[in-house]
Short mmCIF file of C-alpha atoms and ligand atoms in Angstrom, two decimals:
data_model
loop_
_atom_site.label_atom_id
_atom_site.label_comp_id
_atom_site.label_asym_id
_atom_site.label_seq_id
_atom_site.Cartn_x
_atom_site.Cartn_y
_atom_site.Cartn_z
CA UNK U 1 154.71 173.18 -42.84
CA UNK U 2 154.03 173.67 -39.32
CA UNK U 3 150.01 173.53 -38.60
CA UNK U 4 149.54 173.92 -34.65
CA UNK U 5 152.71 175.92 -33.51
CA UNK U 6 151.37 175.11 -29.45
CA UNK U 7 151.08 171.71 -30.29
CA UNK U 8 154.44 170.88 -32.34
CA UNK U 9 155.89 173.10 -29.04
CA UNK U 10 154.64 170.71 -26.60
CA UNK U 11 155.35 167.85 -28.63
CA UNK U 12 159.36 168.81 -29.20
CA UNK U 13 159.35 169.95 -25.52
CA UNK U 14 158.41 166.21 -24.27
CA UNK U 15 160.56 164.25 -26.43
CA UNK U 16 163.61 167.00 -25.36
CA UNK U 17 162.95 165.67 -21.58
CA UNK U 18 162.76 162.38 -22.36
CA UNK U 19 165.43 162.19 -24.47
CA UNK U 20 167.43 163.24 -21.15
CA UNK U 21 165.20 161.83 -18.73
CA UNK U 22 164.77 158.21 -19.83
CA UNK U 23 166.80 157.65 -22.97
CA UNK U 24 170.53 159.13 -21.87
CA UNK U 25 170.36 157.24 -18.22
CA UNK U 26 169.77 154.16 -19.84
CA UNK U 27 172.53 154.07 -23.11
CA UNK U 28 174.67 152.10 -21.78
CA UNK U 29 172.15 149.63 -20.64
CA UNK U 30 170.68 149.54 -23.86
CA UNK U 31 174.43 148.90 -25.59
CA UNK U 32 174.77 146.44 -22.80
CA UNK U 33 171.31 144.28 -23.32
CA UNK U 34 171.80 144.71 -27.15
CA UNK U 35 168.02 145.65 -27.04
CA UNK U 36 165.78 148.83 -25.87
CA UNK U 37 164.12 147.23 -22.83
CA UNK U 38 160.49 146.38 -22.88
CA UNK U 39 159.62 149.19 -20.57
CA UNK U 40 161.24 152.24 -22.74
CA UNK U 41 159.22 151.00 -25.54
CA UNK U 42 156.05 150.40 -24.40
CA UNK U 43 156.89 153.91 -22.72
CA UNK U 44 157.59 155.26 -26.39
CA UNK U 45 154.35 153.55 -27.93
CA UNK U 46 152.63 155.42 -25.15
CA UNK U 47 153.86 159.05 -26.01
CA UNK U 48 152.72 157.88 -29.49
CA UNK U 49 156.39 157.77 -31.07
CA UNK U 50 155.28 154.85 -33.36
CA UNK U 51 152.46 156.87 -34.97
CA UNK U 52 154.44 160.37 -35.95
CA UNK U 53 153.94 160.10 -39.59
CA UNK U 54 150.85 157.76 -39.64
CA UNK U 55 147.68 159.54 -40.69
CA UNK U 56 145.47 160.61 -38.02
CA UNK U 57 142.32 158.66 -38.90
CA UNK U 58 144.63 155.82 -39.35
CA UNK U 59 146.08 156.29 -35.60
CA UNK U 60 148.74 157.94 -36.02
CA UNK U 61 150.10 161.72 -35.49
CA UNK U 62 150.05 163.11 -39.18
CA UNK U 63 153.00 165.07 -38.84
CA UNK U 64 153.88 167.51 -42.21
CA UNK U 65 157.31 166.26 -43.14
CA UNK U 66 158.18 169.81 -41.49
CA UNK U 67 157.01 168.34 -38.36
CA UNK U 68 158.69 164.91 -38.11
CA UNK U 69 161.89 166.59 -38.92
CA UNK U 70 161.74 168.91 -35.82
CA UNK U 71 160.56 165.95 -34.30
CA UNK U 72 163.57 163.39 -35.22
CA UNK U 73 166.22 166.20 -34.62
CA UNK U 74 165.05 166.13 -30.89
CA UNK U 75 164.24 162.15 -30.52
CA UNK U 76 167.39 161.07 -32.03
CA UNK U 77 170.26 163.61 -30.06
CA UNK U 78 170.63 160.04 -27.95
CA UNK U 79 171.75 156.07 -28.58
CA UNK U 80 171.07 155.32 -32.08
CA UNK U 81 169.05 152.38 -31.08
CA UNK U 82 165.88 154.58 -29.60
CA UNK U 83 165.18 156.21 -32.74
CA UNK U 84 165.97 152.97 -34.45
CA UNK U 85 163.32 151.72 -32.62
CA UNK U 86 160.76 153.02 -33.13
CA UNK U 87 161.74 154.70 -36.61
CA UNK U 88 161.05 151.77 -38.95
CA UNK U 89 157.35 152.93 -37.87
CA UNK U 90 157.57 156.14 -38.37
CA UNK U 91 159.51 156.06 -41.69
CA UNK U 92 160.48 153.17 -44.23
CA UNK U 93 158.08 149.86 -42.85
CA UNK U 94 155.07 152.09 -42.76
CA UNK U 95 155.72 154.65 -45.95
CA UNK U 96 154.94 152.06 -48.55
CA UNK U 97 151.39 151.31 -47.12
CA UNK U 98 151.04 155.37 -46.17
CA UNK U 99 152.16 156.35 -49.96
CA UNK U 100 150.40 153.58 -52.16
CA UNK U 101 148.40 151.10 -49.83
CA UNK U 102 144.72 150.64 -50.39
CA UNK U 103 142.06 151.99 -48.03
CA UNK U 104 141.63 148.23 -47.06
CA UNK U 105 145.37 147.91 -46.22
CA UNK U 106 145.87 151.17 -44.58
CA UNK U 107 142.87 150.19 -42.15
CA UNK U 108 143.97 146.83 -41.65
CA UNK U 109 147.68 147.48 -40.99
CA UNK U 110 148.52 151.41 -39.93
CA UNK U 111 146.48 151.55 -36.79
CA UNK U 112 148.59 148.60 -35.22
CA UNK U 113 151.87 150.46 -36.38
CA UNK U 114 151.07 153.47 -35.00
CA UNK U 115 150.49 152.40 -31.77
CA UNK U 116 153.85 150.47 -31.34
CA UNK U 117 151.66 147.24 -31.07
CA UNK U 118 153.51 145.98 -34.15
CA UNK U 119 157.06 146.90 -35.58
CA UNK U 120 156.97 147.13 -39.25
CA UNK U 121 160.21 146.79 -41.40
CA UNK U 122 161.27 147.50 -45.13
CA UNK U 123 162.64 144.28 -47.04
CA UNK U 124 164.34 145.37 -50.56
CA UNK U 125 167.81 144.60 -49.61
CA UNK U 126 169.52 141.09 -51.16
CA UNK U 127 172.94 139.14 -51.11
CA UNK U 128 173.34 140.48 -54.86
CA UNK U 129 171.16 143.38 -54.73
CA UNK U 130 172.23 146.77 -52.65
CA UNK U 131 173.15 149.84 -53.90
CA UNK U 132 171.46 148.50 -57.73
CA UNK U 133 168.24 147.02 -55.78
CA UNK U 134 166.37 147.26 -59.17
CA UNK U 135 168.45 144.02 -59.23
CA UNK U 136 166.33 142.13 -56.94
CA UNK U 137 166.26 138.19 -57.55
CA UNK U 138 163.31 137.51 -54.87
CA UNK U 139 160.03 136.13 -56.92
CA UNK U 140 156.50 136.21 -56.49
CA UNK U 141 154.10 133.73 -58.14
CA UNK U 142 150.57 134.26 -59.07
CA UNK U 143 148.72 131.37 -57.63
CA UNK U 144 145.03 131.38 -57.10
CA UNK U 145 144.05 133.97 -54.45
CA UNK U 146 147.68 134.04 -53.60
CA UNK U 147 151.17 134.74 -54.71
CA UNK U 148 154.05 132.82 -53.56
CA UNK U 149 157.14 134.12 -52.69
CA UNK U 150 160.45 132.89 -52.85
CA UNK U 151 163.76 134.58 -51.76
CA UNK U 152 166.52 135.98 -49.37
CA UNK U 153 166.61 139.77 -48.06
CA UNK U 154 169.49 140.94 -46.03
CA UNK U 155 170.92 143.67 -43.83
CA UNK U 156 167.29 144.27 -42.72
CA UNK U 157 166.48 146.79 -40.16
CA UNK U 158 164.49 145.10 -37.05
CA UNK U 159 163.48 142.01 -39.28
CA UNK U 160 164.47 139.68 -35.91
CA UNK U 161 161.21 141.78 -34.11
CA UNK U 162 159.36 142.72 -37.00
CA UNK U 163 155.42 141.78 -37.35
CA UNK U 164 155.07 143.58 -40.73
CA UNK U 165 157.39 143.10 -43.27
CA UNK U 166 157.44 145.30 -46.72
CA UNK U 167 158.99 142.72 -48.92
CA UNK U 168 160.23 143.81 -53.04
CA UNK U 169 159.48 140.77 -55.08
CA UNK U 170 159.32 139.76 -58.85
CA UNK U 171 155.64 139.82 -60.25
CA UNK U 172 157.16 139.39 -64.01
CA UNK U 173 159.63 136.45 -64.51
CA UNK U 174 160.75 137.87 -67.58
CA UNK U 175 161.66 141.46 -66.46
CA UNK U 176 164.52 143.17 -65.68
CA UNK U 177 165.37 146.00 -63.30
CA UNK U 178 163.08 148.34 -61.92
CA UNK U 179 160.17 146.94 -64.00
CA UNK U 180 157.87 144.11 -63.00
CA UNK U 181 158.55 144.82 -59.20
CA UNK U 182 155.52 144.70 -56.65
CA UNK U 183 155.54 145.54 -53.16
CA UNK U 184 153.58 143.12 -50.79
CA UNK U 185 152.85 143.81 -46.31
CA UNK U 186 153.55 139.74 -45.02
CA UNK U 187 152.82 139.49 -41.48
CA UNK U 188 154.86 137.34 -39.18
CA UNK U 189 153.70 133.70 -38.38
CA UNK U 190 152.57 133.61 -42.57
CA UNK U 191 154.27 129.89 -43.48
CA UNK U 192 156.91 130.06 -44.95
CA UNK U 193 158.52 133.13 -43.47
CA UNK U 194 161.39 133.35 -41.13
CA UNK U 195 164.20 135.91 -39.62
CA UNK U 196 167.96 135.31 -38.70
CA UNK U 197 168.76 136.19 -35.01
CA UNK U 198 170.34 140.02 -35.75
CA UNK U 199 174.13 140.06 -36.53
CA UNK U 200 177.18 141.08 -35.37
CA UNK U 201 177.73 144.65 -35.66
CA UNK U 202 180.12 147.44 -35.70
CA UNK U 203 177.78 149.59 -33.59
CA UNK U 204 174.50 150.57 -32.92
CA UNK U 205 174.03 147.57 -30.45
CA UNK U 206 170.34 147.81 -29.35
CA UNK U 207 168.90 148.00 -33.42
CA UNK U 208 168.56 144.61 -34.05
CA UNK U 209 168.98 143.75 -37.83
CA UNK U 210 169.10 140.61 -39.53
CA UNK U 211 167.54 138.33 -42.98
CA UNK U 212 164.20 137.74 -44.23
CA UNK U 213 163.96 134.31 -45.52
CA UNK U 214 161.18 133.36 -47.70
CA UNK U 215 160.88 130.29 -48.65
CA UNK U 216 157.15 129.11 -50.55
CA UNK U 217 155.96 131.64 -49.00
CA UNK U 218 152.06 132.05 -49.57
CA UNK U 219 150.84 135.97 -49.06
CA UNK U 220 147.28 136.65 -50.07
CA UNK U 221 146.66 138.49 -53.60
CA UNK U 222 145.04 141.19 -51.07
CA UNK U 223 148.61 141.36 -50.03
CA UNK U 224 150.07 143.31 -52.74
CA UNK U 225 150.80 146.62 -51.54
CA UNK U 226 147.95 149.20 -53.63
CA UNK U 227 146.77 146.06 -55.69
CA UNK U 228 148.47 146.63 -58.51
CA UNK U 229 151.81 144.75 -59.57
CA UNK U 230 154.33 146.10 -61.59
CA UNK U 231 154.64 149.24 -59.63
CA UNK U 232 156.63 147.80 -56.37
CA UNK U 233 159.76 150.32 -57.28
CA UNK U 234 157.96 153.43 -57.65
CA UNK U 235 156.63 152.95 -54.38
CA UNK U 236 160.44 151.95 -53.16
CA UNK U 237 161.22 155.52 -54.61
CA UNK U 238 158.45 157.35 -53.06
CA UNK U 239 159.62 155.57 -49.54
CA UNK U 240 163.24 156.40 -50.02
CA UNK U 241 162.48 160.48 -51.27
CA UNK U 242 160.85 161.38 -47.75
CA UNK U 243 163.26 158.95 -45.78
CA UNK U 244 166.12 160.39 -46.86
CA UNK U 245 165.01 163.58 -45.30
CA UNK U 246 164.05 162.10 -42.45
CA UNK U 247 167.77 160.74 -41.76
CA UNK U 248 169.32 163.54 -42.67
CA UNK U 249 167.62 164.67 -39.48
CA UNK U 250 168.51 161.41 -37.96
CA UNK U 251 171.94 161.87 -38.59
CA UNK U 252 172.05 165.25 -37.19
CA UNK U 253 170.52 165.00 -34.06
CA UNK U 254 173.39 162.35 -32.64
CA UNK U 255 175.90 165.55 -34.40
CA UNK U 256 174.27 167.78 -31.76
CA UNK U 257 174.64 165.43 -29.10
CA UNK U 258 178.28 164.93 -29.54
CA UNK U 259 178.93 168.44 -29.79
CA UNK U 260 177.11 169.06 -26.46
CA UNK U 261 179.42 166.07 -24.94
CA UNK U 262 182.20 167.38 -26.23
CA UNK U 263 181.13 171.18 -25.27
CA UNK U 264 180.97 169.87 -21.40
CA UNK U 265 184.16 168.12 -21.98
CA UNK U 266 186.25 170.90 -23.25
CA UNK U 267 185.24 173.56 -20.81
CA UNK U 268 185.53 170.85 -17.51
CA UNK U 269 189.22 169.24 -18.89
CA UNK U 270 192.26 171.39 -17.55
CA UNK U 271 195.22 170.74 -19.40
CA UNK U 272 198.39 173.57 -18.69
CA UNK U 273 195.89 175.06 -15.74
CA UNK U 274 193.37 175.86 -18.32
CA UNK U 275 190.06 174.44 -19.75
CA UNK U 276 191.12 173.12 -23.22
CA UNK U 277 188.04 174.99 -24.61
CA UNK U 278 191.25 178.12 -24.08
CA UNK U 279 193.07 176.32 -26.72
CA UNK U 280 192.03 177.97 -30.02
CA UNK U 281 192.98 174.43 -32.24
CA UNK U 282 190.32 172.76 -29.92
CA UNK U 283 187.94 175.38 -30.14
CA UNK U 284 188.34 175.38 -34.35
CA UNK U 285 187.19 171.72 -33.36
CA UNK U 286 184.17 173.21 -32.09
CA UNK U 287 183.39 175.59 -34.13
CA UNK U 288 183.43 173.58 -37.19
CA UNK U 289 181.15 170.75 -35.77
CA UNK U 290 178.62 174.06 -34.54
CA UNK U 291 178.84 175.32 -38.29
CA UNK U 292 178.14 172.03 -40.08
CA UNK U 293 175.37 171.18 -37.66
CA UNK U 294 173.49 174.96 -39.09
CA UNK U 295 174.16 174.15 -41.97
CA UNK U 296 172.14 170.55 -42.17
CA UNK U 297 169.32 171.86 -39.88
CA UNK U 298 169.05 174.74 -42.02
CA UNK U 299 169.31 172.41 -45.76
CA UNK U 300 167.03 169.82 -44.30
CA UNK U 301 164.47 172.05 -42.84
CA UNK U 302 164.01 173.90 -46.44
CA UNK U 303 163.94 170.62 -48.09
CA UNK U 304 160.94 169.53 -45.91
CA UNK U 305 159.14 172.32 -46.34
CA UNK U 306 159.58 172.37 -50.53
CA UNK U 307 158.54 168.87 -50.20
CA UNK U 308 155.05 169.70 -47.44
CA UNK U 309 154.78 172.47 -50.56
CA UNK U 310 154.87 169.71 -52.66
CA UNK U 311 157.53 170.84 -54.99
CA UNK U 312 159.89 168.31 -56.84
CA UNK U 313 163.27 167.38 -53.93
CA UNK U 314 164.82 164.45 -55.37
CA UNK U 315 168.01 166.33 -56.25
CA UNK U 316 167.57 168.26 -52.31
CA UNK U 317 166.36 164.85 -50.91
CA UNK U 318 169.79 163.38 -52.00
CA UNK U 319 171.96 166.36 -51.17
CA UNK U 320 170.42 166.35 -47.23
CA UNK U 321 171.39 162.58 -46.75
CA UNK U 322 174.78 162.85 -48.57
CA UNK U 323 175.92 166.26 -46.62
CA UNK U 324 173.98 165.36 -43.29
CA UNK U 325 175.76 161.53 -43.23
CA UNK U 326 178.75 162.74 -44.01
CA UNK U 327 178.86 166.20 -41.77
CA UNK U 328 177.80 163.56 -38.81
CA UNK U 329 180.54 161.22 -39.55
CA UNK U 330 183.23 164.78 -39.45
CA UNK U 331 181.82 165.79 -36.08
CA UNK U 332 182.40 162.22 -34.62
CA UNK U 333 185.74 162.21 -35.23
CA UNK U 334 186.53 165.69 -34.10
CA UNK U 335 184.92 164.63 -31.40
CA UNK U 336 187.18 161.68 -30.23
CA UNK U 337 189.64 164.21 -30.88
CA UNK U 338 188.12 166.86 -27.89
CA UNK U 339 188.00 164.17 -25.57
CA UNK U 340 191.62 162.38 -26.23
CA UNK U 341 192.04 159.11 -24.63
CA UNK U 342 188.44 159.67 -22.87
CA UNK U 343 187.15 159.54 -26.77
CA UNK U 344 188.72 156.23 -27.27
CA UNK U 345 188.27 154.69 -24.32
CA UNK U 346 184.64 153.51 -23.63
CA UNK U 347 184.91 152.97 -19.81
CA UNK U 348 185.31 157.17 -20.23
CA UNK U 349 182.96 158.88 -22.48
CA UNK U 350 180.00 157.74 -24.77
CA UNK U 351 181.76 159.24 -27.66
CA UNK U 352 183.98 155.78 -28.88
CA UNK U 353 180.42 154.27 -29.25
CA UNK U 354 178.19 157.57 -31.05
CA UNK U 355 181.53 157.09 -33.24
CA UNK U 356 181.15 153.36 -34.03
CA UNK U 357 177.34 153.85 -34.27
CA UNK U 358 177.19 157.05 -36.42
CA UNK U 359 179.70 155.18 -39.65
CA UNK U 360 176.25 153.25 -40.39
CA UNK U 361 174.87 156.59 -41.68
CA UNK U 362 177.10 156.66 -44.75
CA UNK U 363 176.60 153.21 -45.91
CA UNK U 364 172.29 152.34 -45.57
CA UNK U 365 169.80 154.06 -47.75
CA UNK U 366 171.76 154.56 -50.20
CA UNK U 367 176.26 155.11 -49.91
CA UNK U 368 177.22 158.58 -50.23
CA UNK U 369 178.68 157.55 -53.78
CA UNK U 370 175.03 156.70 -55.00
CA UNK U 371 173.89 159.77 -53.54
CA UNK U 372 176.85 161.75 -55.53
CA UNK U 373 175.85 160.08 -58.82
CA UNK U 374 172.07 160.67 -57.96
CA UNK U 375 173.03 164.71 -57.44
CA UNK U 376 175.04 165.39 -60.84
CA UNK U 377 171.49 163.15 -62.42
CA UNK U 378 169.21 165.33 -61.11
CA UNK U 379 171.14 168.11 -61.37
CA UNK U 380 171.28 167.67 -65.14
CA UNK U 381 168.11 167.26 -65.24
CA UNK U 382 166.91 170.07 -64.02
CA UNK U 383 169.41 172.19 -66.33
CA UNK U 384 168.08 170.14 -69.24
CA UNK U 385 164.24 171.31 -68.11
C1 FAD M 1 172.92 147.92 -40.49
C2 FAD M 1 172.23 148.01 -41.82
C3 FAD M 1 170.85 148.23 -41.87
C4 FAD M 1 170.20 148.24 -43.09
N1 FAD M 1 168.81 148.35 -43.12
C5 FAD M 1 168.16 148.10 -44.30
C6 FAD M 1 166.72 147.97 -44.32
O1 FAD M 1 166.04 148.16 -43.30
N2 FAD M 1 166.13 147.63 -45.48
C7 FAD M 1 166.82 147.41 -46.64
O2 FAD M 1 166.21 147.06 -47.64
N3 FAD M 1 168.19 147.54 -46.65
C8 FAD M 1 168.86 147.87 -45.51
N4 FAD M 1 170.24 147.96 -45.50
C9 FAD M 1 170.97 147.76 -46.75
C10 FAD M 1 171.68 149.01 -47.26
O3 FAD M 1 170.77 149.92 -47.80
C11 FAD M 1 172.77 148.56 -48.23
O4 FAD M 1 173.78 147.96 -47.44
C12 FAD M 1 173.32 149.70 -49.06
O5 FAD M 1 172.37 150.14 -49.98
C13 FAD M 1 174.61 149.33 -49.81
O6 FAD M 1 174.47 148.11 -50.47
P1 FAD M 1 175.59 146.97 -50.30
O7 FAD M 1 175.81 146.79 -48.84
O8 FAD M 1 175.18 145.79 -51.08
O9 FAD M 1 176.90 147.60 -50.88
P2 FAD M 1 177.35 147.58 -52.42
O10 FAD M 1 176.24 148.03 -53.29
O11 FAD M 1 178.01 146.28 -52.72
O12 FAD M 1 178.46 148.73 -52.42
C14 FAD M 1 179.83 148.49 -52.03
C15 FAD M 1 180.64 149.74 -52.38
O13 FAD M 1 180.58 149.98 -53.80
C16 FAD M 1 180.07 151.28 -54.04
N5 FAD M 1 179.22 151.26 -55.24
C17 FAD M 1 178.24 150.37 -55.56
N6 FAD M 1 177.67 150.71 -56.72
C18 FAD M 1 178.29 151.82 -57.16
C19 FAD M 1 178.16 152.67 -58.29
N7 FAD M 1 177.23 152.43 -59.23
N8 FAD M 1 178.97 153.73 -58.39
C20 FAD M 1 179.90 154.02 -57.45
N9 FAD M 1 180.08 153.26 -56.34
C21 FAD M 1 179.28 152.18 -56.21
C22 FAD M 1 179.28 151.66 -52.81
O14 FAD M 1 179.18 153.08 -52.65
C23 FAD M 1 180.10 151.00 -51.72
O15 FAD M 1 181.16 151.85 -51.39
C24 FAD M 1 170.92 148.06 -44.29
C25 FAD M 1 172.31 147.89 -44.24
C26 FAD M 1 172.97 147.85 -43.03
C27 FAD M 1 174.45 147.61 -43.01
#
């Protein structure tokens, strides 16, 4: 749903320039630093970037899921890291709160990540918990006006810079799987909490991610995320149903990128006395990156809109992060293959590190195999309905 036509305009229209005024200039500075320097975000947090699906009388932008779509196919057709950025605000280490926080929390917490001043993150990930994270092990002990918790999270997106962390813990000892899970919002400097310095990565240098150690960790009872315990994985689902949307669009915005690169490439490289863009095997190349790129806009931007309509997309939700992860990871390697030795080599094209940055896509918020499975189970149960 699209509310203010002149306004979404405007909106796409600055992030397009930026995108190629501020964020392409500085990629390989970014890649370089291993960090978005402290300029480009407070520049971001000024354009509001941080706020985009934070409620407006919280701060925020209030975009329709319609909206932040548009709005994440434009922001993210540069370095992974931008969007990365800032999206842990705009998406997963916000939703929890936006979805199922009380009035109390969302007053207390939203305004701060709206406005960039604090960088939120989502903690459900563990050593022996990932693509089952109903298995979680982390605990949380009722203790006075407290609960204590006690665990590891890993592969955590900007926990090394987070302020607000979304932590999945154990309310009920004796449960198992998705039941007796609460969410809680811990803020940095709480005892008892601490970050690893971000790892080691295959790509996406500039997205800092790293663990969440808690160890006795004392979070007031006012804490727990809508007040309630027991209910920490619904919310987990609600978060993960509109994110998985939202990086389908992620995920296709650095697809139209690298078809742009390789675009200029192909019609400026003479091989034979001709632009290789003559060649009809390269131009199949092309044309097959163009046609899967349609084809997620098109599947992600009906998906948003069923879900602003507020119709059931858990089986659509899945299929838009399975097809859009996958279609991104195609069009990276066709284009290396455009660019030839210029794709490979780094000192000659961006394309060797969209390529190392974009295999991420298939692996977080749930592996393409999960997403299969998930597709045939809702698909069945729709039939069965
Ligand atoms: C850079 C990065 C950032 C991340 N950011 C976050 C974050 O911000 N917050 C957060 O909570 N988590 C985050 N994650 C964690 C991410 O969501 C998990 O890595 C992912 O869910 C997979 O879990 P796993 O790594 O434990 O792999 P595993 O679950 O061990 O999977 C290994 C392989 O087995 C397959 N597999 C597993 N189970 C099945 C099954 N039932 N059927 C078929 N195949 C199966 C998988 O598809 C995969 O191929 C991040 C991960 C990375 C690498």
């Amino acid at each position: 749903m699209i509310r203010d036509n002149d306004k979404l305009d405007a909106l796409l229209s600055e992030v397009h320039d930026w995108v190629r005024e501020v964020a392409h200039p500085n990629e390989d500075r970014v890649a370089e630093a291993d960090e978005v320097p402290a300029e480009i975000v407070a520049d971001m947090a000024a354009r509001g970037f941080f706020g985009w699906s934070i409620p407006e009388e919280y701060g925020g932008l209030g975009l329709t899921t319609e909206e932040l779509i548009l709005g994440a196919l434009e922001l993210s057709q540069c370095s992974v890291a931008y969007r990365a950025r800032v999206g842990t605000n705009t998406g997963i280490g916000s939703e929890a709160l936006v979805a199922d926080g009380t009035e109390e929390q969302k007053r207390r917490f939203l305004p701060r990540l709206a406005s960039g001043e604090a960088t939120g993150c989502l903690s459900l990930t563990e050593p022996n918990a990932g693509s089952d994270a109903s298995n979680i092990e982390t605990t949380a002990r009722r203790d006075g006006d407290a609960y204590v918790i006690d665990g590891r999270k890993c592969y955590i997106t900007n926990a090394p810079i987070a302020d607000l962390f979304t932590v999945f813990a154990r309310t009920d000892p004796d449960s198992t799987g998705a039941r007796g899970v609460s969410a809680f919002i811990v803020e940095r400097g709480t005892p008892g909490l601490s970050t690893s310095p971000g790892y080691r990565m295959m790509g996406q240098a500039g997205s800092p991610v790293g663990e969440v150690i808690l160890e006795n960790c004392r979070v007031p009872a006012d804490n727990l995320i809508g007040g309630v315990e027991g209910v920490g994985f619904k919310t987990a689902m609600k978060v993960l149903n509109k994110q998985r949307i939202h990086l389908a669009a992620l995920c296709t915005g650095p697809a139209i990128r690298m078809l742009d690169l390789a675009l200029d490439h192909a019609t400026t490289r003479q091989q034979s006395g001709r632009p290789i863009v003559d060649f009809q095997l390269v131009a199949a190349l092309l044309a097959d990156c163009q046609t899967e790129i349609h084809a997620a806009r098109a599947l992600i931007l009906e998906t948003a809109r069923a879900r602003d309509e507020g119709r059931d997309i858990a089986l659509e939700a899945s299929i838009c992060k399975y097809f859009a992860s996958e279609m991104c990871g195609r069009v990276a390697d066709r284009a290396v293959q455009v660019f030839g030795g210029a794709g490979y080599v780094a000192n000659h094209s961006p394309i060797e590190r969209y390529y190392r940055d974009v295999r991420l896509f298939r692996i977080y918020e749930g592996t393409s195999q999960i997403h299969q499975l998930n597709i045939v189970k809702q698909t069945l149960r729709r039939r069965a309905s």
